[in-house]
């Protein structure tokens, strides 16, 4: 829908999709590394994330060299996602040990609620894909994005997701600030 224009062919789109599916595996690890790194900075420790980042960069190169042969661009993307996932686990373990643990119960509950909301979204999208008649690419994309987003947010709301409640509080505070004062 977005890429297939000009000299960017269907084959180019397929090659890009191949890499993107492996990059998608790294979305959570990349996000978590950003958060964990900032936690170390808040503890006035910049050395640990920097040194680990250098080691992981080397690991990424090694994994890339191993995976590029059998998987081409998908191997490069998978190497990046795997290396980042390893960095996330190590940073998390070090931080967990330094802080004497985290609120594991709250974190676990948040993960469970998000996973359940995601499963509801997946079920809604699979049902939609099975029943949706052929449509032009843009219309199909808008429908799929809308159904996926609504399914996820309704499920998260019904499950009492703490992140969604926080988002609602932030939105309410933001809209109050935007209202003109009399």
C-alpha atoms as one frame of an Amber mdcrd trajectory, in Angstrom:
protein
   0.000   0.000   0.000   2.705   2.506   0.981   5.773   1.227  -0.819   4.736
  -0.211  -4.168   5.217   2.834  -6.390   7.615   3.784  -9.155  10.556   1.398
  -9.284   9.568  -0.253  -5.974   7.998  -3.478  -7.267   5.953  -6.261  -5.680
   9.236  -8.155  -5.231  10.702  -5.163  -3.384   7.635  -5.089  -1.141   8.010
  -8.810  -0.381  11.703  -8.357   0.493  10.856  -5.429   2.767   8.051  -7.395
   4.450  10.499 -10.251   5.055  12.839  -7.956   6.974  10.015  -6.154   8.785
   8.599  -9.356  10.274  11.939  -9.984  11.990  12.337  -6.349  13.036   8.851
  -6.585  14.578  10.187  -9.242  16.959  12.511  -6.580  18.334   9.906  -3.879
  19.009   9.456  -4.741  22.684  13.177  -5.332  23.334  14.107  -2.019  21.660
  11.499  -0.177  23.734  12.597  -1.876  26.933  16.288  -1.147  26.309  15.409
   2.546  26.030  13.537   2.451  29.340  16.119   0.306  31.152  18.983   2.487
  29.952  17.257   5.553  31.376  16.797   3.735  34.676  20.568   3.222  34.842
  21.098   6.899  34.033  18.694   7.809  36.848  20.905   5.735  39.159  23.910
   7.754  37.909  25.363   4.726  36.105  26.127   5.488  32.482  28.948   2.969
  32.200  26.909  -0.237  32.473  24.526   0.430  29.545  27.346   1.800  27.380
  29.633  -1.194  27.940  26.793  -3.639  27.437  25.743  -1.728  24.318  29.243
  -2.176  22.879  29.186  -5.912  23.619  25.747  -6.278  22.073  26.883  -4.359
  19.002  29.629  -6.964  18.555  27.077  -9.748  19.087  24.839  -8.150  16.465
  27.708  -8.218  13.947  28.466 -11.884  14.683  24.793 -12.884  14.438  24.439
 -10.856  11.232  27.358 -12.679   9.642  25.864 -16.025  10.654  22.278 -15.288
   9.570  22.754 -13.227   6.407  23.722 -16.283   4.335  20.657 -18.417   4.949
  18.142 -15.585   5.508  19.467 -12.553   3.532  17.963  -9.246   4.762  15.674
 -11.169   7.115  18.797 -12.525   8.833  20.128  -9.021   9.417  16.825  -7.967
  10.940  16.623 -11.104  13.096  20.218 -10.614  14.284  19.353  -7.088  15.396
  16.213  -8.229  17.210  17.995 -11.130  18.936  20.934  -8.985  20.053  18.573
  -6.342  21.421  16.514  -8.976  23.247  19.688 -10.255  24.908  20.631  -6.696
  25.871  17.159  -6.192  27.366  17.401  -9.357  29.459  20.879  -8.530  30.770
  20.045  -4.889  31.569  16.843  -6.004  33.290  18.635  -8.650  35.346  21.350
  -6.228  36.462  18.808  -3.550  37.358  16.573  -6.061  39.160  19.537  -7.237
  41.251  20.740  -3.710  42.056  17.313  -2.559  43.140  16.561  -5.684  45.136
  13.720  -6.634  42.821  10.856  -4.758  41.282   7.135  -4.799  41.862   6.943
  -8.121  40.044   3.254  -8.703  40.789   2.182  -5.406  39.253   4.460  -5.908
  36.251   3.228  -9.467  35.733  -0.417  -8.373  35.908   0.211  -5.601  33.401
   1.873  -8.038  30.995  -1.000 -10.532  31.359  -3.653  -7.870  30.715  -1.787
  -6.514  27.699  -1.310 -10.036  26.318  -5.022 -10.802  26.749  -6.017  -7.545
  25.026  -3.597  -8.420  22.214  -5.200 -11.860  21.837  -8.628 -10.224  21.565
  -7.230  -7.918  18.877  -5.706 -10.857  16.994  -8.984 -12.789  17.157 -10.909
  -9.770  15.853  -8.442  -9.284  13.006  -8.429 -12.964  12.039 -12.247 -12.933
  11.987 -12.180  -9.776   9.897  -9.642 -11.179   7.443 -11.712 -14.330   6.988
 -14.919 -12.398   6.360 -13.765  -9.230   4.621 -14.547  -9.068   0.911 -11.829
  -7.944  -1.501 -11.302  -4.200  -1.157  -8.791  -1.676  -2.473  -5.581  -1.597
  -0.410  -6.191   1.747   1.323  -9.769   0.921   2.357  -8.713  -2.495   3.629
  -5.841  -0.989   5.622  -8.087   1.628   7.259 -10.676  -1.017   8.204  -8.057
  -3.419   9.576  -6.278  -0.707  11.583  -9.566   0.576  12.984 -10.871  -2.855
  13.988  -7.521  -3.821  15.539  -7.247  -0.608  17.542 -10.846  -0.672  18.773
 -10.628  -4.358  19.747  -7.391  -3.803  21.680  -8.543  -0.680  23.527 -11.979
  -2.056  24.412 -10.384  -5.261  25.730  -7.774  -3.270  27.677 -10.521  -1.077
  29.128 -12.639  -4.082  30.169  -9.577  -5.780  31.695  -8.749  -2.659  33.721
  -5.345  -2.110  32.144  -3.343   0.257  34.384  -1.605   1.785  31.357  -4.923
   2.648  29.751  -6.126   4.239  32.994  -2.921   6.294  33.113  -3.436   7.330
  29.482  -6.985   8.436  30.310  -5.713  10.544  33.246  -3.056  12.166  31.048
  -5.588  12.910  28.315  -7.995  14.442  30.835  -5.234  16.624  32.274  -4.176
  17.700  28.776  -7.709  18.626  27.714  -8.204  20.651  30.903  -5.108  22.703
  30.046  -6.364  23.318  26.504  -9.678  24.798  27.650  -9.652  28.583  27.669
  -9.975  30.226  31.038 -12.853  32.630  31.535
